[in-house]
Coordinates of C-alpha atoms and ligand atoms in Angstrom, one line a residue:
M16 CA 98.1 150.6 72.4
P17 CA 96.5 152.2 75.0
E18 CA 98.2 151.5 78.2
L19 CA 97.3 152.0 82.2
P20 CA 97.4 155.9 82.0
E21 CA 95.2 156.1 79.0
V22 CA 92.9 153.5 79.9
E23 CA 92.8 155.0 83.3
T24 CA 92.0 158.5 81.5
I25 CA 89.2 157.0 79.5
I26 CA 87.7 155.4 82.8
R27 CA 87.5 158.9 84.4
S28 CA 85.9 160.3 81.3
L29 CA 83.7 157.9 81.0
S30 CA 82.7 157.8 84.8
L31 CA 81.7 161.4 84.9
K32 CA 79.7 161.1 81.8
I33 CA 77.6 157.9 81.9
K34 CA 77.8 156.5 85.4
G35 CA 74.1 156.2 86.8
F36 CA 72.6 156.1 83.4
E37 CA 69.9 153.2 82.5
V38 CA 70.7 151.5 79.3
S39 CA 67.9 151.8 76.6
S40 CA 68.9 150.0 74.0
F41 CA 72.1 148.7 71.8
K42 CA 73.5 148.1 68.5
L43 CA 75.9 145.5 67.5
L44 CA 77.1 146.4 64.2
F45 CA 80.1 144.1 63.7
P46 CA 79.2 141.1 66.1
G47 CA 82.7 139.9 65.9
V48 CA 83.5 142.6 68.6
L49 CA 81.6 140.1 71.1
R50 CA 83.8 137.7 72.0
N51 CA 82.4 135.4 74.3
S52 CA 78.6 134.8 73.7
S53 CA 75.6 135.6 71.4
Q54 CA 74.1 138.9 71.0
K55 CA 71.3 137.5 73.2
I56 CA 73.1 138.2 76.6
L57 CA 73.5 142.0 75.7
E58 CA 69.6 141.7 75.8
R59 CA 69.9 141.6 79.7
L60 CA 71.7 144.9 79.8
R61 CA 68.4 146.7 78.8
G62 CA 67.1 148.7 81.4
R63 CA 70.0 148.1 83.6
K64 CA 72.0 151.1 85.4
I65 CA 75.5 151.1 85.0
I66 CA 76.9 151.5 88.5
N67 CA 80.5 151.6 88.0
L68 CA 83.5 151.8 86.0
R69 CA 87.0 150.5 86.4
R70 CA 90.1 149.4 85.4
R71 CA 92.3 146.4 85.4
G72 CA 95.3 146.5 83.5
K73 CA 94.5 147.7 80.1
M74 CA 91.3 146.4 80.2
I75 CA 88.0 148.7 80.7
L76 CA 85.2 147.2 82.8
I77 CA 81.6 148.3 82.8
D78 CA 79.2 146.9 85.6
F79 CA 75.7 147.0 85.8
D80 CA 73.1 146.3 88.5
N81 CA 72.1 143.2 87.7
D82 CA 75.6 141.6 88.1
L83 CA 76.8 141.7 84.6
S84 CA 79.6 143.5 83.5
L85 CA 81.1 144.5 79.8
L86 CA 85.2 143.8 80.0
C87 CA 86.3 145.7 77.0
H88 CA 90.0 145.5 75.7
L89 CA 90.9 148.2 73.5
K90 CA 94.0 146.7 71.8
M91 CA 95.7 148.8 69.4
T92 CA 93.0 151.3 67.8
G93 CA 89.6 150.6 70.1
Q94 CA 88.4 154.0 71.5
F95 CA 85.2 154.6 73.5
L96 CA 83.5 157.7 72.7
I97 CA 80.5 159.6 74.1
C98 CA 78.7 161.1 71.1
S99 CA 75.3 162.6 70.5
S100 CA 73.0 160.1 68.7
R101 CA 72.5 162.8 66.1
E102 CA 75.9 162.1 64.7
P103 CA 76.6 159.9 62.1
I104 CA 77.7 156.6 62.6
D105 CA 81.2 155.7 60.9
K106 CA 82.0 152.8 59.3
H107 CA 84.5 151.8 62.4
T108 CA 81.6 152.2 65.0
H109 CA 81.2 148.2 66.1
F110 CA 78.9 148.9 69.6
I111 CA 76.4 151.3 70.5
L112 CA 74.8 151.8 73.8
S113 CA 71.9 153.9 74.1
F114 CA 70.6 155.6 77.5
K115 CA 67.3 156.3 79.0
G116 CA 66.5 160.0 78.6
Q117 CA 70.0 160.8 77.4
L118 CA 70.9 162.2 73.9
E119 CA 74.3 161.2 74.1
E120 CA 75.1 157.5 73.7
L121 CA 78.6 155.1 74.2
R122 CA 80.0 154.0 70.8
F123 CA 83.1 151.7 70.5
R124 CA 85.1 152.4 67.6
D125 CA 88.0 150.4 66.6
V126 CA 89.5 150.5 62.8
R127 CA 91.9 147.4 63.2
K128 CA 89.1 145.7 65.0
F129 CA 91.5 143.6 67.3
G130 CA 89.6 145.5 69.9
S131 CA 87.1 142.8 72.1
I132 CA 84.3 143.2 74.4
F133 CA 83.3 140.3 76.4
C134 CA 79.7 140.1 78.6
L135 CA 80.3 138.1 81.8
R136 CA 78.8 137.9 85.0
T137 CA 80.6 140.5 87.6
P138 CA 82.2 138.0 89.9
E139 CA 83.8 136.0 86.8
V140 CA 85.2 139.1 85.3
L141 CA 88.4 139.5 87.6
K142 CA 88.9 135.6 87.4
F143 CA 88.7 135.8 83.4
S144 CA 92.3 137.0 82.7
K145 CA 95.3 135.7 84.9
L146 CA 96.6 139.6 85.0
G147 CA 99.4 140.3 87.6
P148 CA 98.8 142.8 90.0
E149 CA 98.3 146.1 89.3
P150 CA 101.7 148.4 89.7
L151 CA 99.9 151.2 91.7
E152 CA 98.7 149.1 94.1
M153 CA 101.9 147.4 95.0
R154 CA 104.1 148.3 97.8
F155 CA 107.8 147.3 97.6
P156 CA 108.0 144.1 99.3
R157 CA 105.4 142.7 97.0
F158 CA 107.3 144.1 93.9
R159 CA 110.5 142.6 95.1
R160 CA 108.7 139.3 95.5
L161 CA 107.6 139.0 91.9
F162 CA 111.1 139.3 90.9
Q163 CA 112.5 136.0 92.9
S164 CA 113.3 133.3 90.7
R165 CA 112.6 135.0 87.5
R166 CA 115.1 134.9 84.6
A167 CA 113.9 136.8 82.1
R168 CA 115.4 140.2 80.7
L169 CA 113.9 143.2 82.1
K170 CA 112.2 145.3 80.0
N171 CA 110.5 141.9 78.6
L172 CA 109.1 141.0 82.2
L173 CA 107.7 144.5 82.8
L174 CA 105.4 144.0 79.2
N175 CA 104.4 140.5 80.5
Q176 CA 100.7 141.4 81.5
N177 CA 100.6 138.4 83.5
F178 CA 103.3 139.6 85.9
I179 CA 102.3 143.2 86.0
A180 CA 99.4 144.4 84.7
G181 CA 99.1 147.5 82.5
I182 CA 102.4 148.7 81.5
G183 CA 103.2 148.6 77.7
N184 CA 106.2 149.4 75.4
I185 CA 106.1 153.4 75.9
Y186 CA 106.0 153.3 80.2
A187 CA 108.4 150.3 80.1
N188 CA 111.0 152.3 78.0
E189 CA 110.2 155.7 80.3
I190 CA 110.3 153.7 83.8
L191 CA 113.5 152.3 82.5
F192 CA 114.9 155.5 82.1
E193 CA 113.9 156.7 85.3
A194 CA 115.6 154.1 87.1
K195 CA 118.7 153.9 85.4
L196 CA 118.3 150.3 83.9
H197 CA 119.1 148.9 81.0
P198 CA 116.1 147.5 79.2
L199 CA 118.2 143.8 78.4
T200 CA 119.4 143.5 82.1
P201 CA 118.7 139.9 83.3
V202 CA 116.2 140.5 86.3
S203 CA 118.3 137.8 88.3
L204 CA 121.1 140.3 88.4
L205 CA 119.1 143.2 89.9
E206 CA 120.4 144.5 93.3
E207 CA 117.7 145.2 96.2
E208 CA 118.5 149.0 95.5
E209 CA 117.9 149.0 91.8
L210 CA 114.7 147.0 92.5
L211 CA 113.6 149.9 94.8
E212 CA 114.6 152.5 92.3
L213 CA 112.3 150.5 89.8
W214 CA 109.5 150.4 91.8
K215 CA 110.0 154.4 92.9
A216 CA 110.2 154.7 88.9
M217 CA 107.2 152.8 88.0
R218 CA 105.1 154.7 90.4
L219 CA 106.3 158.0 89.6
V220 CA 106.3 157.7 85.7
L221 CA 102.7 156.3 85.8
R222 CA 101.3 158.7 88.3
K223 CA 102.7 161.4 86.4
A224 CA 101.1 160.3 83.3
I225 CA 97.8 159.9 84.4
K226 CA 98.1 163.5 85.6
H227 CA 98.7 164.0 82.0
R228 CA 95.9 162.2 81.0
G229 CA 98.1 159.5 79.3
S230 CA 100.3 160.1 76.1
S231 CA 98.8 160.7 72.4
I232 CA 101.1 159.1 70.2
R233 CA 98.7 157.9 67.3
D234 CA 95.1 158.1 67.8
F235 CA 94.6 157.9 71.5
K236 CA 91.6 160.5 72.7
D237 CA 89.5 160.0 75.8
A238 CA 85.8 159.6 75.8
E239 CA 84.9 163.1 75.0
G240 CA 87.6 163.3 72.3
R241 CA 90.4 165.0 74.0
E242 CA 94.1 164.3 73.6
G243 CA 96.4 163.4 76.4
N244 CA 99.9 165.4 76.6
F245 CA 102.1 162.9 78.5
Q246 CA 103.8 162.4 74.9
D247 CA 105.4 166.1 75.7
C248 CA 107.1 164.7 78.8
H249 CA 108.7 161.6 77.4
Q250 CA 112.1 161.2 78.2
V251 CA 113.2 158.5 75.7
Y252 CA 110.6 157.0 74.0
G253 CA 110.7 157.7 70.2
K254 CA 113.7 160.1 70.8
E255 CA 116.2 157.9 69.1
S256 CA 119.5 159.9 68.0
L257 CA 118.3 162.8 70.2
P258 CA 120.2 163.9 73.4
C259 CA 119.7 162.3 76.7
P260 CA 117.9 164.8 79.0
R261 CA 120.3 163.5 81.5
C262 CA 123.5 163.5 80.5
G263 CA 123.3 164.7 76.6
E264 CA 124.5 161.2 75.1
R265 CA 122.8 160.3 72.3
I266 CA 119.4 158.0 72.9
E267 CA 119.8 154.7 71.3
R268 CA 116.9 152.0 69.6
L269 CA 117.0 148.8 69.9
C270 CA 114.9 146.1 68.4
H271 CA 114.2 143.0 70.7
G272 CA 111.4 141.1 70.7
G273 CA 109.8 142.8 68.2
R274 CA 109.6 146.1 70.0
S275 CA 111.8 149.0 70.1
S276 CA 113.7 150.1 73.3
F277 CA 115.1 153.6 73.5
F278 CA 117.4 154.2 76.1
C279 CA 120.8 156.2 77.2
S280 CA 123.8 153.5 76.9
R281 CA 125.5 156.1 79.6
C282 CA 122.6 156.2 82.2
Q283 CA 121.3 152.8 81.5
K284 CA 124.6 150.7 81.5
E285 CA 124.2 147.3 80.7
K286 CA 124.9 144.4 83.0
R287 CA 125.8 141.3 81.9
K288 CA 126.6 137.6 83.5
T289 CA 130.1 136.7 84.0
F290 CA 130.8 133.5 84.1
Ligands
ZN27 ZN1 122.0 159.4 79.6

Protein backbone atom coordinates (compact mmCIF):
# COMPACT_ATOMS: atom_id res chain seq x y z
CA MET A 1 0.00 0.00 0.00
CA PRO A 2 1.42 3.42 -0.85
CA GLU A 3 2.49 5.22 2.33
CA LEU A 4 3.33 8.87 2.94
CA PRO A 5 6.46 9.05 0.70
CA GLU A 6 4.75 7.30 -2.21
CA VAL A 7 1.61 9.45 -1.96
CA GLU A 8 3.76 12.58 -1.70
CA THR A 9 5.60 11.47 -4.86
CA ILE A 10 2.31 10.96 -6.69
CA ILE A 11 1.06 14.40 -5.59
CA ARG A 12 4.24 16.06 -6.84
CA SER A 13 4.07 14.38 -10.23
CA LEU A 14 0.32 15.07 -10.56
CA SER A 15 0.74 18.72 -9.58
CA LEU A 16 3.31 19.31 -12.29
CA LYS A 17 1.01 17.81 -14.87
CA ILE A 18 -2.58 18.82 -14.11
CA LYS A 19 -2.66 21.78 -11.72
CA GLY A 20 -4.63 24.58 -13.40
CA PHE A 21 -6.36 22.26 -15.88
CA GLU A 22 -10.09 22.66 -16.50
CA VAL A 23 -12.27 19.55 -16.42
CA SER A 24 -14.10 18.97 -19.69
CA SER A 25 -15.67 15.60 -18.92
CA PHE A 26 -15.46 12.53 -16.73
CA LYS A 27 -16.12 8.82 -17.07
CA LEU A 28 -17.14 6.66 -14.15
CA LEU A 29 -16.47 3.13 -15.41
CA PHE A 30 -16.87 1.42 -12.03
CA PRO A 31 -19.45 3.42 -10.03
CA GLY A 32 -18.45 1.56 -6.81
CA VAL A 33 -15.23 3.59 -6.64
CA LEU A 34 -17.26 6.73 -5.79
CA ARG A 35 -18.14 6.11 -2.18
CA ASN A 36 -20.17 8.95 -0.74
CA SER A 37 -22.58 10.11 -3.37
CA SER A 38 -24.10 9.57 -6.76
CA GLN A 39 -22.57 10.39 -10.09
CA LYS A 40 -24.60 13.62 -10.04
CA ILE A 41 -22.11 15.46 -7.86
CA LEU A 42 -19.35 14.77 -10.40
CA GLU A 43 -21.35 16.79 -12.95
CA ARG A 44 -20.43 19.83 -10.87
CA LEU A 45 -16.76 19.31 -11.76
CA ARG A 46 -17.33 20.03 -15.46
CA GLY A 47 -15.79 23.35 -16.41
CA ARG A 48 -14.02 23.66 -13.04
CA LYS A 49 -10.29 24.19 -12.63
CA ILE A 50 -7.95 22.13 -10.45
CA ILE A 51 -6.47 24.70 -8.10
CA ASN A 52 -4.52 22.46 -5.75
CA LEU A 53 -3.32 18.91 -5.14
CA ARG A 54 -2.32 17.93 -1.66
CA ARG A 55 -1.72 15.01 0.62
CA ARG A 56 -3.16 14.21 4.03
CA GLY A 57 -1.73 11.01 5.53
CA LYS A 58 -1.99 8.46 2.74
CA MET A 59 -4.85 10.29 1.02
CA ILE A 60 -4.76 12.41 -2.13
CA LEU A 61 -6.85 15.57 -2.29
CA ILE A 62 -7.68 17.34 -5.52
CA ASP A 63 -9.26 20.77 -4.98
CA PHE A 64 -11.40 22.51 -7.61
CA ASP A 65 -12.24 26.21 -7.93
CA ASN A 66 -15.88 25.74 -6.88
CA ASP A 67 -15.16 24.52 -3.32
CA LEU A 68 -15.40 20.87 -4.27
CA SER A 69 -12.63 18.35 -3.70
CA LEU A 70 -11.96 14.77 -4.60
CA LEU A 71 -10.54 12.81 -1.70
CA CYS A 72 -8.91 9.62 -2.90
CA HIS A 73 -7.50 6.64 -1.09
CA LEU A 74 -5.34 4.31 -3.15
CA LYS A 75 -5.44 1.42 -0.62
CA MET A 76 -3.64 -1.68 -1.91
CA THR A 77 -3.37 -1.26 -5.67
CA GLY A 78 -4.89 2.11 -6.61
CA GLN A 79 -2.94 4.23 -9.11
CA PHE A 80 -3.40 7.67 -10.62
CA LEU A 81 -1.95 7.81 -14.10
CA ILE A 82 -1.66 10.60 -16.62
CA CYS A 83 -2.17 9.03 -20.05
CA SER A 84 -2.91 10.12 -23.55
CA SER A 85 -6.62 9.84 -24.23
CA ARG A 86 -5.63 7.79 -27.29
CA GLU A 87 -4.21 5.01 -25.11
CA PRO A 88 -6.56 2.05 -24.74
CA ILE A 89 -8.46 2.00 -21.44
CA ASP A 90 -7.75 -1.21 -19.56
CA LYS A 91 -10.39 -3.10 -17.55
CA HIS A 92 -8.95 -1.91 -14.22
CA THR A 93 -9.50 1.77 -15.01
CA HIS A 94 -12.48 2.95 -12.94
CA PHE A 95 -12.54 6.72 -13.27
CA ILE A 96 -11.26 9.21 -15.85
CA LEU A 97 -11.07 13.01 -15.81
CA SER A 98 -10.49 14.71 -19.17
CA PHE A 99 -9.33 18.29 -19.53
CA LYS A 100 -10.19 21.12 -21.85
CA GLY A 101 -7.66 21.45 -24.69
CA GLN A 102 -5.49 18.59 -23.36
CA LEU A 103 -4.69 15.29 -24.95
CA GLU A 104 -3.65 13.85 -21.60
CA GLU A 105 -6.20 12.69 -19.08
CA LEU A 106 -6.17 11.49 -15.48
CA ARG A 107 -7.06 7.84 -14.94
CA PHE A 108 -7.71 6.06 -11.67
CA ARG A 109 -6.80 2.42 -11.98
CA ASP A 110 -7.21 -0.18 -9.25
CA VAL A 111 -6.82 -3.92 -9.79
CA ARG A 112 -8.18 -5.01 -6.40
CA LYS A 113 -10.89 -2.34 -6.14
CA PHE A 114 -10.22 -1.42 -2.49
CA GLY A 115 -9.42 2.17 -3.43
CA SER A 116 -12.03 4.87 -3.04
CA ILE A 117 -12.92 8.36 -4.21
CA PHE A 118 -15.12 10.77 -2.30
CA CYS A 119 -16.43 14.01 -3.74
CA LEU A 120 -16.85 16.50 -0.90
CA ARG A 121 -17.04 20.20 -0.20
CA THR A 122 -13.47 21.42 0.30
CA PRO A 123 -14.03 22.77 3.85
CA GLU A 124 -15.32 19.34 4.89
CA VAL A 125 -12.46 17.34 3.49
CA LEU A 126 -10.12 17.49 6.45
CA LYS A 127 -12.87 16.80 8.93
CA PHE A 128 -13.86 13.75 6.96
CA SER A 129 -11.53 11.28 8.59
CA LYS A 130 -10.04 11.52 12.02
CA LEU A 131 -6.42 11.36 11.06
CA GLY A 132 -3.59 12.01 13.48
CA PRO A 133 -1.01 14.74 12.85
CA GLU A 134 1.38 14.76 9.91
CA PRO A 135 4.72 13.26 10.97
CA LEU A 136 6.81 15.86 9.13
CA GLU A 137 4.86 18.81 10.49
CA MET A 138 5.30 18.01 14.16
CA ARG A 139 7.93 19.39 16.48
CA PHE A 140 9.26 17.16 19.23
CA PRO A 141 7.14 18.51 22.15
CA ARG A 142 3.94 17.67 20.28
CA PHE A 143 5.27 14.27 19.26
CA ARG A 144 6.18 13.50 22.88
CA ARG A 145 2.72 14.56 24.09
CA LEU A 146 1.08 12.09 21.72
CA PHE A 147 2.67 9.23 23.62
CA GLN A 148 1.44 10.33 27.04
CA SER A 149 -0.84 7.77 28.69
CA ARG A 150 -0.69 5.45 25.70
CA ARG A 151 -0.48 1.74 26.36
CA ALA A 152 0.00 0.07 22.98
CA ARG A 153 3.03 -1.64 21.51
CA LEU A 154 5.23 0.82 19.66
CA LYS A 155 4.87 -0.50 16.11
CA ASN A 156 1.09 -0.89 16.38
CA LEU A 157 0.83 2.71 17.50
CA LEU A 158 2.97 3.99 14.62
CA LEU A 159 0.67 2.17 12.18
CA ASN A 160 -2.47 3.65 13.72
CA GLN A 161 -3.55 6.42 11.31
CA ASN A 162 -5.55 8.17 14.03
CA PHE A 163 -2.35 8.46 16.05
CA ILE A 164 0.02 9.67 13.30
CA ALA A 165 -1.06 9.84 9.66
CA GLY A 166 0.83 8.34 6.76
CA ILE A 167 3.12 5.65 8.20
CA GLY A 168 2.53 2.06 7.06
CA ASN A 169 4.43 -1.18 7.51
CA ILE A 170 7.51 -0.44 5.39
CA TYR A 171 8.32 2.87 7.04
CA ALA A 172 7.40 1.73 10.56
CA ASN A 173 10.01 -1.05 10.23
CA GLU A 174 12.64 1.29 8.84
CA ILE A 175 11.98 4.01 11.43
CA LEU A 176 12.21 1.55 14.33
CA PHE A 177 15.52 0.18 13.02
CA GLU A 178 16.90 3.69 12.65
CA ALA A 179 15.77 4.55 16.19
CA LYS A 180 17.12 1.22 17.58
CA LEU A 181 13.76 0.36 19.12
CA HIS A 182 12.10 -3.05 19.20
CA PRO A 183 8.69 -3.16 17.45
CA LEU A 184 6.94 -4.74 20.44
CA THR A 185 8.17 -2.20 23.01
CA PRO A 186 5.29 -1.08 25.23
CA VAL A 187 5.20 2.69 24.68
CA SER A 188 4.75 3.31 28.40
CA LEU A 189 8.37 2.13 28.84
CA LEU A 190 9.89 4.62 26.42
CA GLU A 191 12.30 7.11 27.92
CA GLU A 192 12.46 10.72 26.79
CA GLU A 193 15.74 10.08 24.92
CA GLU A 194 14.23 7.14 23.08
CA LEU A 195 11.24 9.23 22.02
CA LEU A 196 13.63 11.86 20.72
CA GLU A 197 15.52 9.22 18.71
CA LEU A 198 12.20 7.95 17.37
CA TRP A 199 11.09 11.44 16.31
CA LYS A 200 14.44 12.06 14.58
CA ALA A 201 14.34 8.65 12.88
CA MET A 202 10.78 9.23 11.65
CA ARG A 203 11.76 12.52 10.00
CA LEU A 204 15.00 11.17 8.60
CA VAL A 205 13.49 8.03 7.06
CA LEU A 206 10.40 9.75 5.61
CA ARG A 207 12.38 12.65 4.16
CA LYS A 208 14.94 10.33 2.61
CA ALA A 209 12.16 8.17 1.16
CA ILE A 210 10.47 11.23 -0.39
CA LYS A 211 13.82 12.24 -1.88
CA HIS A 212 14.08 8.78 -3.44
CA ARG A 213 10.50 9.09 -4.70
CA GLY A 214 9.14 6.28 -2.51
CA SER A 215 9.55 2.51 -2.54
CA SER A 216 8.42 0.44 -5.51
CA ILE A 217 7.91 -2.97 -3.95
CA ARG A 218 4.99 -4.35 -5.91
CA ASP A 219 3.33 -1.97 -8.28
CA PHE A 220 3.93 1.54 -6.99
CA LYS A 221 4.43 4.06 -9.78
CA ASP A 222 3.97 7.80 -9.83
CA ALA A 223 1.45 9.53 -12.10
CA GLU A 224 3.85 9.36 -15.02
CA GLY A 225 4.52 5.64 -14.57
CA ARG A 226 7.96 6.07 -12.98
CA GLU A 227 9.05 3.82 -10.11
CA GLY A 228 10.63 5.04 -6.88
CA ASN A 229 13.98 3.72 -5.66
CA PHE A 230 13.87 3.87 -1.88
CA GLN A 231 13.50 0.05 -1.84
CA ASP A 232 17.26 0.01 -2.57
CA CYS A 233 17.82 1.91 0.70
CA HIS A 234 15.73 -0.36 2.93
CA GLN A 235 17.77 -1.50 5.91
CA VAL A 236 15.47 -4.18 7.32
CA TYR A 237 12.13 -4.32 5.50
CA GLY A 238 11.94 -7.59 3.54
CA LYS A 239 15.51 -8.52 4.61
CA GLU A 240 14.81 -11.55 6.82
CA SER A 241 17.97 -13.64 7.47
CA LEU A 242 20.25 -11.10 5.81
CA PRO A 243 22.96 -9.46 7.93
CA CYS A 244 22.03 -6.30 9.83
CA PRO A 245 23.71 -3.37 8.04
CA ARG A 246 24.76 -1.99 11.42
CA CYS A 247 26.09 -5.01 13.36
CA GLY A 248 25.99 -8.05 11.08
CA GLU A 249 23.48 -10.04 13.17
CA ARG A 250 20.80 -11.81 11.11
CA ILE A 251 17.63 -9.81 10.64
CA GLU A 252 14.59 -11.47 12.18
CA ARG A 253 10.99 -11.48 11.11
CA LEU A 254 8.13 -11.48 13.52
CA CYS A 255 4.44 -11.66 12.73
CA HIS A 256 2.29 -9.49 14.93
CA GLY A 257 -1.26 -8.33 14.29
CA GLY A 258 -1.13 -9.85 10.79
CA ARG A 259 1.88 -7.79 9.73
CA SER A 260 5.55 -8.65 9.46
CA SER A 261 8.11 -6.85 11.53
CA PHE A 262 11.72 -6.99 10.40
CA PHE A 263 14.31 -6.06 12.98
CA CYS A 264 17.73 -6.77 14.42
CA SER A 265 17.47 -8.25 17.91
CA ARG A 266 20.97 -7.01 18.77
CA CYS A 267 20.43 -3.38 17.70
CA GLN A 268 16.78 -3.25 18.72
CA LYS A 269 16.69 -4.80 22.18
CA GLU A 270 13.30 -5.82 23.47
CA LYS A 271 12.14 -3.95 26.55
CA ARG A 272 9.76 -5.75 28.84
CA LYS A 273 7.74 -4.65 31.78
CA THR A 274 9.19 -5.95 35.03
CA PHE A 275 6.74 -6.70 37.78
ZN1 LIG B 1 22.08 -4.97 14.26
